[in-house]
Amino acid sequence: MESSVVSPRGSQYSQKCASCRTLICCATFEELQGLFIGKGGKSVKSCKNCRANAKSKVPGPKAYDLDQEVESHEDFMEVVSSFLEQRDSHIFDPEAQSFTFRITLTAFFVLENDVSVATCAQSGIQGTQKQAAIVLRNDIFDCTGYYFHMRRYTETVDGPHFFLTCSRAEERKAERDLSRIQRYTETKEFFDCHGELRINFSKSNLSLTILYDHKGHVETPKFHVTEEVQKYVEAHKLVPPRLIYQNLIAMADGSQLKNTDLHTITRQQVYNIWMSLTRREWERDPRDDFRSAQMLVEEQEGYFLIEGLQEPGVSLAFTTPCFNDTVKYYRSKMTEIFIDSTFGTNKHGYELYCVRTELDLVSLPLSYLLLDTRGIREEGKRGRRLTAWLTGFKGIWLKADGCSYR
């Protein structure tokens, strides 16, 4: 024991514990020394009681920078992207703390091929679960800019666990045989980022948990999209990009595309190709999406814009041929109308409302309203526009004698 930290106090000897900050007093120097001796007779700065308490402490649950449950793919992408945009500058700092998050996908979260997390977790089908893990890995790539390699798969009583590591981690560099790598790009830079990604299914909770632990560094460039993938997307451009991506991932293990590792294709890459192919079919004004939408509606036979609800960036309403063509669609048979709605429908996040009816047991859309009042500060901003839209039907067009509204 260092004599400099021991203070004689009258007939007693004392030393302050560095852990609990308590002044320990003993009648003899030997007794005091015994309280500050660790294993092997080494002098320590914390007292015997603090060392005993430290051994008995049970570590608490790990605290994450972000810990959230999500129920939809849109929410998942938004939550992860927003979290890292605010924190990760993509500049490596070896002294910085890792960014961590835990995202729990609930039972009703829909994975690829319209399979829910609950169904996938209970299925026990390794191929389906691995495909879901790969798709989520690629979504993380889109959100974070980091690509994670699948390292191992562990089957537990509660479900499969997938463990992945960052493709730019120092450990990855040590595993690569540089003499066998054919270079087409600049030499890769590796970082001591300790990047880990875990994707765990839970049968008991009917959920899927994504655990992310990683230090920021430069982004991993996206993998090259081969010509055969571009041709595949072009051949299926009338199919929604979500389904095109699902089909490509499903083809990955027994691929008909010989020159492409489909496991590395991301959802955003497929969407970008699809958008470039289809944009000319709907874009009328490259500088104004709202005006493009108006012009497109006006071009279609039987579609008419509703005056008074053409506010750029706020509202766009129109009627359909099912309402305007009274020869083909008999209004006298339209005894009831209904209103459907959905939210966050496109990149601008518009609310979408639809007035529909039933005719000969077939549901028909009569009118649509796209609405976004988030940037408006006025009382009753949403209600006033919805009322104007419905009043137009009741008073001007439908003349709803005999119609019931609900």
mmCIF file of C-alpha atoms in Angstrom:
data_model
loop_
_atom_site.group_PDB
_atom_site.id
_atom_site.type_symbol
_atom_site.label_atom_id
_atom_site.label_comp_id
_atom_site.label_asym_id
_atom_site.label_seq_id
_atom_site.Cartn_x
_atom_site.Cartn_y
_atom_site.Cartn_z
ATOM 1 C CA MET A 1 0.000 0.000 0.000
ATOM 2 C CA GLU A 2 1.277 3.440 -0.837
ATOM 3 C CA SER A 3 1.956 5.316 2.391
ATOM 4 C CA SER A 4 1.012 8.616 0.735
ATOM 5 C CA VAL A 5 -2.665 7.688 0.674
ATOM 6 C CA VAL A 6 -2.786 6.580 4.304
ATOM 7 C CA SER A 7 -3.508 9.261 6.877
ATOM 8 C CA PRO A 8 -2.886 8.683 10.587
ATOM 9 C CA ARG A 9 -5.854 10.141 12.543
ATOM 10 C CA GLY A 10 -4.859 10.211 16.167
ATOM 11 C CA SER A 11 -4.662 6.548 17.171
ATOM 12 C CA GLN A 12 -6.289 5.373 13.870
ATOM 13 C CA TYR A 13 -5.216 4.882 10.251
ATOM 14 C CA SER A 14 -7.518 5.901 7.410
ATOM 15 C CA GLN A 15 -7.789 5.780 3.612
ATOM 16 C CA LYS A 16 -10.548 6.951 1.239
ATOM 17 C CA CYS A 17 -12.059 4.282 -1.024
ATOM 18 C CA ALA A 18 -11.812 5.334 -4.686
ATOM 19 C CA SER A 19 -15.109 3.593 -5.450
ATOM 20 C CA CYS A 20 -17.578 4.554 -2.708
ATOM 21 C CA ARG A 21 -15.549 7.628 -1.572
ATOM 22 C CA THR A 22 -15.912 6.519 2.055
ATOM 23 C CA LEU A 23 -13.098 7.264 4.526
ATOM 24 C CA ILE A 24 -12.151 3.860 5.977
ATOM 25 C CA CYS A 25 -10.650 4.000 9.499
ATOM 26 C CA CYS A 26 -8.830 1.180 11.305
ATOM 27 C CA ALA A 27 -7.024 0.916 14.612
ATOM 28 C CA THR A 28 -3.909 -0.616 13.048
ATOM 29 C CA PHE A 29 -2.090 -0.170 9.774
ATOM 30 C CA GLU A 30 -2.180 -3.929 9.134
ATOM 31 C CA GLU A 31 -5.992 -4.016 9.468
ATOM 32 C CA LEU A 32 -6.391 -1.104 7.052
ATOM 33 C CA GLN A 33 -3.935 -2.692 4.644
ATOM 34 C CA GLY A 34 -6.001 -5.897 4.652
ATOM 35 C CA LEU A 35 -9.060 -3.997 3.369
ATOM 36 C CA PHE A 36 -7.158 -2.673 0.339
ATOM 37 C CA ILE A 37 -5.349 -5.835 -0.766
ATOM 38 C CA GLY A 38 -6.653 -7.670 -3.812
ATOM 39 C CA LYS A 39 -5.838 -11.025 -5.369
ATOM 40 C CA GLY A 40 -2.189 -12.002 -5.298
ATOM 41 C CA GLY A 41 -1.447 -9.468 -2.558
ATOM 42 C CA LYS A 42 -1.691 -6.504 -4.952
ATOM 43 C CA SER A 43 -2.580 -3.120 -3.539
ATOM 44 C CA VAL A 44 -5.911 -1.756 -4.825
ATOM 45 C CA LYS A 45 -7.754 1.558 -4.433
ATOM 46 C CA SER A 46 -11.254 0.249 -3.678
ATOM 47 C CA CYS A 47 -12.241 -1.228 -0.328
ATOM 48 C CA LYS A 48 -13.102 -4.869 0.352
ATOM 49 C CA ASN A 49 -16.868 -4.200 0.532
ATOM 50 C CA CYS A 50 -16.958 -2.426 -2.850
ATOM 51 C CA ARG A 51 -15.044 -5.264 -4.495
ATOM 52 C CA ALA A 52 -17.459 -7.819 -3.051
ATOM 53 C CA ASN A 53 -20.491 -5.819 -4.213
ATOM 54 C CA ALA A 54 -19.047 -5.468 -7.705
ATOM 55 C CA LYS A 55 -18.789 -9.257 -8.018
ATOM 56 C CA SER A 56 -22.410 -9.740 -6.970
ATOM 57 C CA LYS A 57 -23.854 -7.147 -9.358
ATOM 58 C CA VAL A 58 -25.831 -8.559 -12.288
ATOM 59 C CA PRO A 59 -25.353 -6.548 -15.491
ATOM 60 C CA GLY A 60 -28.547 -4.759 -16.533
ATOM 61 C CA PRO A 61 -30.017 -4.823 -20.027
ATOM 62 C CA LYS A 62 -27.948 -3.072 -22.677
ATOM 63 C CA ALA A 63 -29.001 0.489 -23.417
ATOM 64 C CA TYR A 64 -29.431 1.303 -27.111
ATOM 65 C CA ASP A 65 -29.242 4.702 -28.786
ATOM 66 C CA LEU A 66 -32.530 3.768 -30.464
ATOM 67 C CA ASP A 67 -34.953 1.098 -29.270
ATOM 68 C CA GLN A 68 -38.247 0.976 -31.146
ATOM 69 C CA GLU A 69 -40.991 -1.293 -32.459
ATOM 70 C CA VAL A 70 -42.295 -0.857 -36.013
ATOM 71 C CA GLU A 71 -45.277 -2.378 -37.801
ATOM 72 C CA SER A 72 -44.582 -1.517 -41.454
ATOM 73 C CA HIS A 73 -41.684 -1.493 -43.881
ATOM 74 C CA GLU A 74 -42.147 2.250 -44.516
ATOM 75 C CA ASP A 75 -41.830 2.981 -40.781
ATOM 76 C CA PHE A 76 -38.765 0.751 -40.537
ATOM 77 C CA MET A 77 -36.932 2.547 -43.347
ATOM 78 C CA GLU A 78 -37.931 5.978 -42.035
ATOM 79 C CA VAL A 79 -36.891 5.260 -38.429
ATOM 80 C CA VAL A 80 -33.470 3.827 -39.311
ATOM 81 C CA SER A 81 -32.675 6.444 -41.975
ATOM 82 C CA SER A 82 -33.655 9.374 -39.732
ATOM 83 C CA PHE A 83 -31.680 8.002 -36.781
ATOM 84 C CA LEU A 84 -28.423 7.672 -38.719
ATOM 85 C CA GLU A 85 -28.830 10.871 -40.745
ATOM 86 C CA GLN A 86 -28.800 12.791 -37.455
ATOM 87 C CA ARG A 87 -25.788 10.969 -35.972
ATOM 88 C CA ASP A 88 -23.533 9.341 -38.549
ATOM 89 C CA SER A 89 -21.279 11.757 -40.461
ATOM 90 C CA HIS A 90 -19.466 8.844 -42.187
ATOM 91 C CA ILE A 91 -16.154 10.049 -40.757
ATOM 92 C CA PHE A 92 -14.241 7.368 -38.866
ATOM 93 C CA ASP A 93 -13.139 8.222 -35.330
ATOM 94 C CA PRO A 94 -11.479 5.321 -33.461
ATOM 95 C CA GLU A 95 -12.236 7.008 -30.128
ATOM 96 C CA ALA A 96 -15.941 7.463 -30.854
ATOM 97 C CA GLN A 97 -18.666 5.288 -29.400
ATOM 98 C CA SER A 98 -20.489 2.857 -31.650
ATOM 99 C CA PHE A 99 -23.982 3.707 -32.853
ATOM 100 C CA THR A 100 -26.443 1.109 -31.610
ATOM 101 C CA PHE A 101 -30.086 0.415 -32.212
ATOM 102 C CA ARG A 102 -32.613 -2.315 -31.635
ATOM 103 C CA ILE A 103 -35.579 -2.425 -33.995
ATOM 104 C CA THR A 104 -38.323 -4.943 -33.294
ATOM 105 C CA LEU A 105 -40.564 -5.887 -36.208
ATOM 106 C CA THR A 106 -43.967 -6.823 -34.806
ATOM 107 C CA ALA A 107 -46.021 -9.878 -35.737
ATOM 108 C CA PHE A 108 -47.995 -7.999 -38.411
ATOM 109 C CA PHE A 109 -44.939 -6.552 -40.172
ATOM 110 C CA VAL A 110 -45.092 -7.793 -43.780
ATOM 111 C CA LEU A 111 -41.872 -9.237 -45.169
ATOM 112 C CA GLU A 112 -41.290 -10.242 -48.775
ATOM 113 C CA ASN A 113 -43.952 -12.151 -50.722
ATOM 114 C CA ASP A 114 -46.602 -10.753 -48.361
ATOM 115 C CA VAL A 115 -45.512 -13.060 -45.529
ATOM 116 C CA SER A 116 -45.869 -11.619 -42.031
ATOM 117 C CA VAL A 117 -43.133 -11.777 -39.399
ATOM 118 C CA ALA A 118 -45.347 -14.049 -37.278
ATOM 119 C CA THR A 119 -45.808 -16.537 -40.116
ATOM 120 C CA CYS A 120 -42.128 -16.476 -41.034
ATOM 121 C CA ALA A 121 -41.003 -16.934 -37.419
ATOM 122 C CA GLN A 122 -43.300 -19.930 -36.926
ATOM 123 C CA SER A 123 -42.650 -21.544 -40.303
ATOM 124 C CA GLY A 124 -39.300 -23.082 -39.431
ATOM 125 C CA ILE A 125 -38.402 -22.935 -43.127
ATOM 126 C CA GLN A 126 -34.739 -21.965 -43.156
ATOM 127 C CA GLY A 127 -34.753 -20.829 -46.788
ATOM 128 C CA THR A 128 -37.652 -18.411 -46.231
ATOM 129 C CA GLN A 129 -36.119 -17.035 -43.043
ATOM 130 C CA LYS A 130 -32.695 -16.617 -44.643
ATOM 131 C CA GLN A 131 -34.253 -14.801 -47.602
ATOM 132 C CA ALA A 132 -36.023 -12.431 -45.190
ATOM 133 C CA ALA A 133 -32.721 -11.801 -43.377
ATOM 134 C CA ILE A 134 -30.952 -11.022 -46.677
ATOM 135 C CA VAL A 135 -33.667 -8.580 -47.715
ATOM 136 C CA LEU A 136 -33.483 -6.796 -44.349
ATOM 137 C CA ARG A 137 -29.670 -6.722 -44.615
ATOM 138 C CA ASN A 138 -30.017 -5.027 -48.000
ATOM 139 C CA ASP A 139 -32.546 -2.556 -46.571
ATOM 140 C CA ILE A 140 -30.003 -1.685 -43.866
ATOM 141 C CA PHE A 141 -27.479 -1.140 -46.689
ATOM 142 C CA ASP A 142 -29.885 1.349 -48.310
ATOM 143 C CA CYS A 143 -30.505 3.157 -45.001
ATOM 144 C CA THR A 144 -26.997 3.244 -43.545
ATOM 145 C CA GLY A 145 -24.586 2.996 -46.467
ATOM 146 C CA TYR A 146 -22.879 -0.062 -44.917
ATOM 147 C CA TYR A 147 -22.904 -3.573 -46.339
ATOM 148 C CA PHE A 148 -22.854 -6.518 -43.927
ATOM 149 C CA HIS A 149 -21.650 -10.016 -44.837
ATOM 150 C CA MET A 150 -23.574 -13.030 -43.578
ATOM 151 C CA ARG A 151 -21.211 -14.808 -41.184
ATOM 152 C CA ARG A 152 -23.134 -17.546 -39.453
ATOM 153 C CA TYR A 153 -26.569 -18.951 -38.789
ATOM 154 C CA THR A 154 -27.568 -20.393 -35.414
ATOM 155 C CA GLU A 155 -30.753 -22.326 -34.755
ATOM 156 C CA THR A 156 -32.096 -21.721 -31.234
ATOM 157 C CA VAL A 157 -35.166 -23.049 -29.435
ATOM 158 C CA ASP A 158 -36.914 -19.706 -29.994
ATOM 159 C CA GLY A 159 -35.937 -19.346 -33.654
ATOM 160 C CA PRO A 160 -32.994 -18.725 -35.986
ATOM 161 C CA HIS A 161 -30.336 -16.092 -35.327
ATOM 162 C CA PHE A 162 -28.310 -14.574 -38.170
ATOM 163 C CA PHE A 163 -24.973 -12.898 -37.426
ATOM 164 C CA LEU A 164 -23.391 -10.465 -39.917
ATOM 165 C CA THR A 165 -20.314 -8.231 -39.868
ATOM 166 C CA CYS A 166 -19.388 -5.050 -41.727
ATOM 167 C CA SER A 167 -17.687 -5.630 -45.079
ATOM 168 C CA ARG A 168 -15.132 -2.914 -44.218
ATOM 169 C CA ALA A 169 -14.213 -4.221 -40.753
ATOM 170 C CA GLU A 170 -10.521 -4.935 -40.059
ATOM 171 C CA GLU A 171 -11.389 -8.586 -39.411
ATOM 172 C CA ARG A 172 -12.686 -8.855 -42.969
ATOM 173 C CA LYS A 173 -9.373 -7.551 -44.362
ATOM 174 C CA ALA A 174 -7.436 -10.316 -42.606
ATOM 175 C CA GLU A 175 -9.655 -12.984 -44.188
ATOM 176 C CA ARG A 176 -9.237 -11.822 -47.787
ATOM 177 C CA ASP A 177 -6.575 -13.370 -50.016
ATOM 178 C CA LEU A 178 -5.499 -10.238 -51.868
ATOM 179 C CA SER A 179 -3.490 -12.253 -54.396
ATOM 180 C CA ARG A 180 -6.717 -13.792 -55.726
ATOM 181 C CA ILE A 181 -8.748 -10.568 -55.980
ATOM 182 C CA GLN A 182 -9.145 -9.027 -59.428
ATOM 183 C CA ARG A 183 -9.321 -5.267 -59.067
ATOM 184 C CA TYR A 184 -11.722 -3.097 -61.075
ATOM 185 C CA THR A 185 -11.955 -0.322 -58.498
ATOM 186 C CA GLU A 186 -9.701 1.417 -56.003
ATOM 187 C CA THR A 187 -8.236 -0.624 -53.153
ATOM 188 C CA LYS A 188 -10.722 -0.990 -50.315
ATOM 189 C CA GLU A 189 -10.143 0.802 -47.038
ATOM 190 C CA PHE A 190 -10.839 -1.087 -43.816
ATOM 191 C CA PHE A 191 -11.692 0.233 -40.350
ATOM 192 C CA ASP A 192 -11.664 -0.944 -36.757
ATOM 193 C CA CYS A 193 -15.425 -0.364 -36.676
ATOM 194 C CA HIS A 194 -16.501 -3.537 -34.815
ATOM 195 C CA GLY A 195 -19.538 -3.525 -37.094
ATOM 196 C CA GLU A 196 -22.090 -6.191 -36.204
ATOM 197 C CA LEU A 197 -25.644 -6.823 -37.341
ATOM 198 C CA ARG A 198 -27.862 -9.474 -35.761
ATOM 199 C CA ILE A 199 -31.235 -10.549 -37.111
ATOM 200 C CA ASN A 200 -33.110 -12.755 -34.651
ATOM 201 C CA PHE A 201 -36.482 -14.450 -35.077
ATOM 202 C CA SER A 202 -38.618 -15.191 -32.010
ATOM 203 C CA LYS A 203 -41.329 -17.856 -32.126
ATOM 204 C CA SER A 204 -42.494 -17.050 -28.595
ATOM 205 C CA ASN A 205 -42.990 -13.325 -29.272
ATOM 206 C CA LEU A 206 -43.882 -13.725 -32.976
ATOM 207 C CA SER A 207 -41.379 -10.989 -33.755
ATOM 208 C CA LEU A 208 -38.051 -10.259 -35.412
ATOM 209 C CA THR A 209 -35.341 -8.171 -33.771
ATOM 210 C CA ILE A 210 -32.569 -6.306 -35.585
ATOM 211 C CA LEU A 211 -29.540 -5.400 -33.442
ATOM 212 C CA TYR A 212 -27.061 -2.921 -34.924
ATOM 213 C CA ASP A 213 -23.670 -2.004 -33.410
ATOM 214 C CA HIS A 214 -21.241 -0.066 -35.593
ATOM 215 C CA LYS A 215 -18.778 2.834 -35.679
ATOM 216 C CA GLY A 216 -19.301 5.191 -38.590
ATOM 217 C CA HIS A 217 -16.897 5.424 -41.529
ATOM 218 C CA VAL A 218 -17.045 6.078 -45.268
ATOM 219 C CA GLU A 219 -19.962 4.418 -47.016
ATOM 220 C CA THR A 220 -19.627 1.153 -48.893
ATOM 221 C CA PRO A 221 -20.216 1.741 -52.622
ATOM 222 C CA LYS A 222 -23.275 -0.025 -53.990
ATOM 223 C CA PHE A 223 -22.592 -3.161 -55.995
ATOM 224 C CA HIS A 224 -22.696 -2.755 -59.754
ATOM 225 C CA VAL A 225 -26.100 -3.469 -61.302
ATOM 226 C CA THR A 226 -25.435 -5.772 -64.226
ATOM 227 C CA GLU A 227 -26.967 -5.417 -67.670
ATOM 228 C CA GLU A 228 -28.995 -8.599 -67.208
ATOM 229 C CA VAL A 229 -30.668 -7.150 -64.100
ATOM 230 C CA GLN A 230 -31.512 -3.970 -66.003
ATOM 231 C CA LYS A 231 -32.999 -6.057 -68.825
ATOM 232 C CA TYR A 232 -35.015 -8.104 -66.328
ATOM 233 C CA VAL A 233 -36.484 -4.951 -64.759
ATOM 234 C CA GLU A 234 -37.254 -3.505 -68.187
ATOM 235 C CA ALA A 235 -39.037 -6.706 -69.227
ATOM 236 C CA HIS A 236 -41.207 -6.480 -66.096
ATOM 237 C CA LYS A 237 -41.637 -2.704 -65.861
ATOM 238 C CA LEU A 238 -45.437 -3.031 -65.705
ATOM 239 C CA VAL A 239 -45.010 -4.915 -62.424
ATOM 240 C CA PRO A 240 -44.621 -2.872 -59.191
ATOM 241 C CA PRO A 241 -40.921 -2.539 -58.227
ATOM 242 C CA ARG A 242 -41.600 -4.210 -54.884
ATOM 243 C CA LEU A 243 -42.642 -7.405 -56.682
ATOM 244 C CA ILE A 244 -39.728 -7.193 -59.127
ATOM 245 C CA TYR A 245 -37.339 -7.041 -56.171
ATOM 246 C CA GLN A 246 -39.059 -9.975 -54.461
ATOM 247 C CA ASN A 247 -38.723 -12.057 -57.614
ATOM 248 C CA LEU A 248 -35.030 -11.231 -58.005
ATOM 249 C CA ILE A 249 -34.257 -12.193 -54.404
ATOM 250 C CA ALA A 250 -36.272 -15.414 -54.801
ATOM 251 C CA MET A 251 -34.123 -16.253 -57.850
ATOM 252 C CA ALA A 252 -30.852 -15.661 -55.974
ATOM 253 C CA ASP A 253 -29.906 -19.223 -55.022
ATOM 254 C CA GLY A 254 -30.798 -20.848 -58.337
ATOM 255 C CA SER A 255 -30.393 -17.786 -60.481
ATOM 256 C CA GLN A 256 -31.189 -17.672 -64.170
ATOM 257 C CA LEU A 257 -28.984 -14.565 -64.218
ATOM 258 C CA LYS A 258 -25.525 -16.111 -64.493
ATOM 259 C CA ASN A 259 -23.439 -12.951 -64.148
ATOM 260 C CA THR A 260 -25.113 -11.431 -61.091
ATOM 261 C CA ASP A 261 -24.973 -12.127 -57.365
ATOM 262 C CA LEU A 262 -28.600 -11.253 -56.697
ATOM 263 C CA HIS A 263 -28.046 -11.347 -52.926
ATOM 264 C CA THR A 264 -26.310 -7.972 -53.228
ATOM 265 C CA ILE A 265 -29.059 -6.143 -55.148
ATOM 266 C CA THR A 266 -30.927 -3.631 -52.996
ATOM 267 C CA ARG A 267 -34.524 -2.529 -53.145
ATOM 268 C CA GLN A 268 -33.475 1.060 -53.919
ATOM 269 C CA GLN A 269 -31.393 -0.024 -56.912
ATOM 270 C CA VAL A 270 -34.353 -1.888 -58.423
ATOM 271 C CA TYR A 271 -36.623 1.076 -57.758
ATOM 272 C CA ASN A 272 -34.175 3.496 -59.412
ATOM 273 C CA ILE A 273 -34.001 1.376 -62.587
ATOM 274 C CA TRP A 274 -37.779 0.942 -62.666
ATOM 275 C CA MET A 275 -38.333 4.664 -62.134
ATOM 276 C CA SER A 276 -35.967 5.641 -64.952
ATOM 277 C CA LEU A 277 -37.866 3.300 -67.303
ATOM 278 C CA THR A 278 -41.372 4.388 -66.324
ATOM 279 C CA ARG A 279 -40.860 8.090 -65.612
ATOM 280 C CA ARG A 280 -41.503 9.156 -69.197
ATOM 281 C CA GLU A 281 -44.898 7.428 -69.095
ATOM 282 C CA TRP A 282 -46.266 9.734 -66.398
ATOM 283 C CA GLU A 283 -43.950 12.740 -66.108
ATOM 284 C CA ARG A 284 -45.257 15.763 -68.000
ATOM 285 C CA ASP A 285 -43.392 18.546 -66.203
ATOM 286 C CA PRO A 286 -39.936 17.471 -64.944
ATOM 287 C CA ARG A 287 -39.803 20.473 -62.599
ATOM 288 C CA ASP A 288 -43.256 20.095 -61.029
ATOM 289 C CA ASP A 289 -44.713 16.751 -59.894
ATOM 290 C CA PHE A 290 -48.044 18.382 -59.029
ATOM 291 C CA ARG A 291 -48.488 19.887 -62.482
ATOM 292 C CA SER A 292 -47.459 16.548 -64.032
ATOM 293 C CA ALA A 293 -50.263 14.839 -62.107
ATOM 294 C CA GLN A 294 -52.835 17.413 -63.234
ATOM 295 C CA MET A 295 -51.787 17.122 -66.877
ATOM 296 C CA LEU A 296 -51.860 13.336 -66.724
ATOM 297 C CA VAL A 297 -55.423 13.331 -65.331
ATOM 298 C CA GLU A 298 -56.578 15.764 -68.020
ATOM 299 C CA GLU A 299 -55.150 13.530 -70.756
ATOM 300 C CA GLN A 300 -57.152 10.479 -69.691
ATOM 301 C CA GLU A 301 -60.580 9.988 -71.246
ATOM 302 C CA GLY A 302 -63.377 10.192 -68.702
ATOM 303 C CA TYR A 303 -61.299 11.784 -65.936
ATOM 304 C CA PHE A 304 -62.024 15.344 -64.774
ATOM 305 C CA LEU A 305 -60.308 17.599 -62.244
ATOM 306 C CA ILE A 306 -62.537 18.996 -59.479
ATOM 307 C CA GLU A 307 -62.324 22.781 -59.310
ATOM 308 C CA GLY A 308 -61.655 24.335 -55.936
ATOM 309 C CA LEU A 309 -59.458 21.435 -54.857
ATOM 310 C CA GLN A 310 -56.425 22.110 -57.051
ATOM 311 C CA GLU A 311 -53.970 23.565 -54.515
ATOM 312 C CA PRO A 312 -50.330 22.876 -55.472
ATOM 313 C CA GLY A 313 -48.706 20.745 -52.806
ATOM 314 C CA VAL A 314 -51.954 20.565 -50.796
ATOM 315 C CA SER A 315 -54.883 18.982 -52.642
ATOM 316 C CA LEU A 316 -55.677 17.392 -55.966
ATOM 317 C CA ALA A 317 -59.120 15.889 -56.621
ATOM 318 C CA PHE A 318 -60.651 14.293 -59.699
ATOM 319 C CA THR A 319 -63.538 12.085 -60.803
ATOM 320 C CA THR A 320 -63.248 8.843 -62.751
ATOM 321 C CA PRO A 321 -65.126 7.351 -65.735
ATOM 322 C CA CYS A 322 -67.097 5.203 -63.297
ATOM 323 C CA PHE A 323 -68.767 8.416 -62.171
ATOM 324 C CA ASN A 324 -68.775 10.447 -65.383
ATOM 325 C CA ASP A 325 -69.919 7.784 -67.868
ATOM 326 C CA THR A 326 -73.636 7.577 -67.015
ATOM 327 C CA VAL A 327 -74.353 5.399 -70.049
ATOM 328 C CA LYS A 328 -72.014 2.598 -69.021
ATOM 329 C CA TYR A 329 -72.473 3.004 -65.266
ATOM 330 C CA TYR A 330 -76.083 3.460 -64.116
ATOM 331 C CA ARG A 331 -76.226 5.841 -61.157
ATOM 332 C CA SER A 332 -79.692 4.609 -60.296
ATOM 333 C CA LYS A 333 -78.091 1.334 -59.214
ATOM 334 C CA MET A 334 -75.542 3.105 -57.025
ATOM 335 C CA THR A 335 -77.560 2.963 -53.831
ATOM 336 C CA GLU A 336 -74.639 3.348 -51.423
ATOM 337 C CA ILE A 337 -71.270 5.050 -51.459
ATOM 338 C CA PHE A 338 -68.287 4.481 -49.189
ATOM 339 C CA ILE A 339 -65.106 6.348 -48.335
ATOM 340 C CA ASP A 340 -61.718 4.637 -48.113
ATOM 341 C CA SER A 341 -58.493 6.271 -47.023
ATOM 342 C CA THR A 342 -54.813 5.515 -46.691
ATOM 343 C CA PHE A 343 -51.821 7.579 -45.620
ATOM 344 C CA GLY A 344 -48.221 8.188 -46.672
ATOM 345 C CA THR A 345 -48.985 6.987 -50.182
ATOM 346 C CA ASN A 346 -46.010 8.379 -52.110
ATOM 347 C CA LYS A 347 -42.662 10.100 -51.610
ATOM 348 C CA HIS A 348 -44.493 13.309 -50.657
ATOM 349 C CA GLY A 349 -46.543 11.503 -47.985
ATOM 350 C CA TYR A 350 -50.001 12.497 -49.260
ATOM 351 C CA GLU A 351 -53.192 11.212 -47.684
ATOM 352 C CA LEU A 352 -55.338 9.429 -50.275
ATOM 353 C CA TYR A 353 -59.146 9.362 -50.057
ATOM 354 C CA CYS A 354 -61.487 7.524 -52.404
ATOM 355 C CA VAL A 355 -65.264 7.664 -52.843
ATOM 356 C CA ARG A 356 -66.430 4.316 -54.169
ATOM 357 C CA THR A 357 -69.654 2.470 -54.759
ATOM 358 C CA GLU A 358 -70.868 -1.022 -55.569
ATOM 359 C CA LEU A 359 -72.498 -1.825 -58.889
ATOM 360 C CA ASP A 360 -73.592 -5.385 -59.638
ATOM 361 C CA LEU A 361 -71.412 -6.637 -56.763
ATOM 362 C CA VAL A 362 -68.324 -4.881 -58.166
ATOM 363 C CA SER A 363 -66.547 -2.088 -56.261
ATOM 364 C CA LEU A 364 -66.022 1.011 -58.428
ATOM 365 C CA PRO A 365 -63.960 4.158 -57.637
ATOM 366 C CA LEU A 366 -65.884 7.377 -58.312
ATOM 367 C CA SER A 367 -63.398 10.010 -57.184
ATOM 368 C CA TYR A 368 -59.998 10.446 -55.579
ATOM 369 C CA LEU A 369 -58.585 13.169 -53.358
ATOM 370 C CA LEU A 370 -54.867 13.548 -52.645
ATOM 371 C CA LEU A 371 -54.373 15.731 -49.583
ATOM 372 C CA ASP A 372 -51.446 17.069 -47.565
ATOM 373 C CA THR A 373 -52.232 19.775 -44.998
ATOM 374 C CA ARG A 374 -49.083 19.426 -42.890
ATOM 375 C CA GLY A 375 -47.663 22.721 -44.160
ATOM 376 C CA ILE A 376 -50.863 24.729 -43.544
ATOM 377 C CA ARG A 377 -51.665 26.584 -40.343
ATOM 378 C CA GLU A 378 -55.390 27.093 -40.196
ATOM 379 C CA GLU A 379 -58.213 25.717 -38.100
ATOM 380 C CA GLY A 380 -60.127 22.852 -39.691
ATOM 381 C CA LYS A 381 -57.695 22.624 -42.598
ATOM 382 C CA ARG A 382 -58.351 18.946 -43.349
ATOM 383 C CA GLY A 383 -62.053 18.909 -42.522
ATOM 384 C CA ARG A 384 -62.842 21.922 -44.697
ATOM 385 C CA ARG A 385 -61.317 20.330 -47.786
ATOM 386 C CA LEU A 386 -62.917 16.945 -47.184
ATOM 387 C CA THR A 387 -66.288 18.660 -46.750
ATOM 388 C CA ALA A 388 -65.847 20.597 -50.002
ATOM 389 C CA TRP A 389 -65.011 17.376 -51.805
ATOM 390 C CA LEU A 390 -68.053 15.472 -50.502
ATOM 391 C CA THR A 391 -70.407 18.436 -50.890
ATOM 392 C CA GLY A 392 -69.534 18.529 -54.571
ATOM 393 C CA PHE A 393 -70.901 15.011 -54.947
ATOM 394 C CA LYS A 394 -74.007 15.554 -52.899
ATOM 395 C CA GLY A 395 -75.086 18.889 -54.299
ATOM 396 C CA ILE A 396 -73.731 19.049 -57.838
ATOM 397 C CA TRP A 397 -73.207 15.600 -59.338
ATOM 398 C CA LEU A 398 -74.776 12.768 -57.430
ATOM 399 C CA LYS A 399 -78.074 14.495 -56.581
ATOM 400 C CA ALA A 400 -78.263 11.708 -54.131
ATOM 401 C CA ASP A 401 -81.962 11.038 -53.863
ATOM 402 C CA GLY A 402 -82.218 7.566 -52.457
ATOM 403 C CA CYS A 403 -78.496 7.318 -51.646
ATOM 404 C CA SER A 404 -77.375 6.548 -48.144
ATOM 405 C CA TYR A 405 -73.967 7.746 -46.939
ATOM 406 C CA ARG A 406 -71.767 5.978 -44.505
#
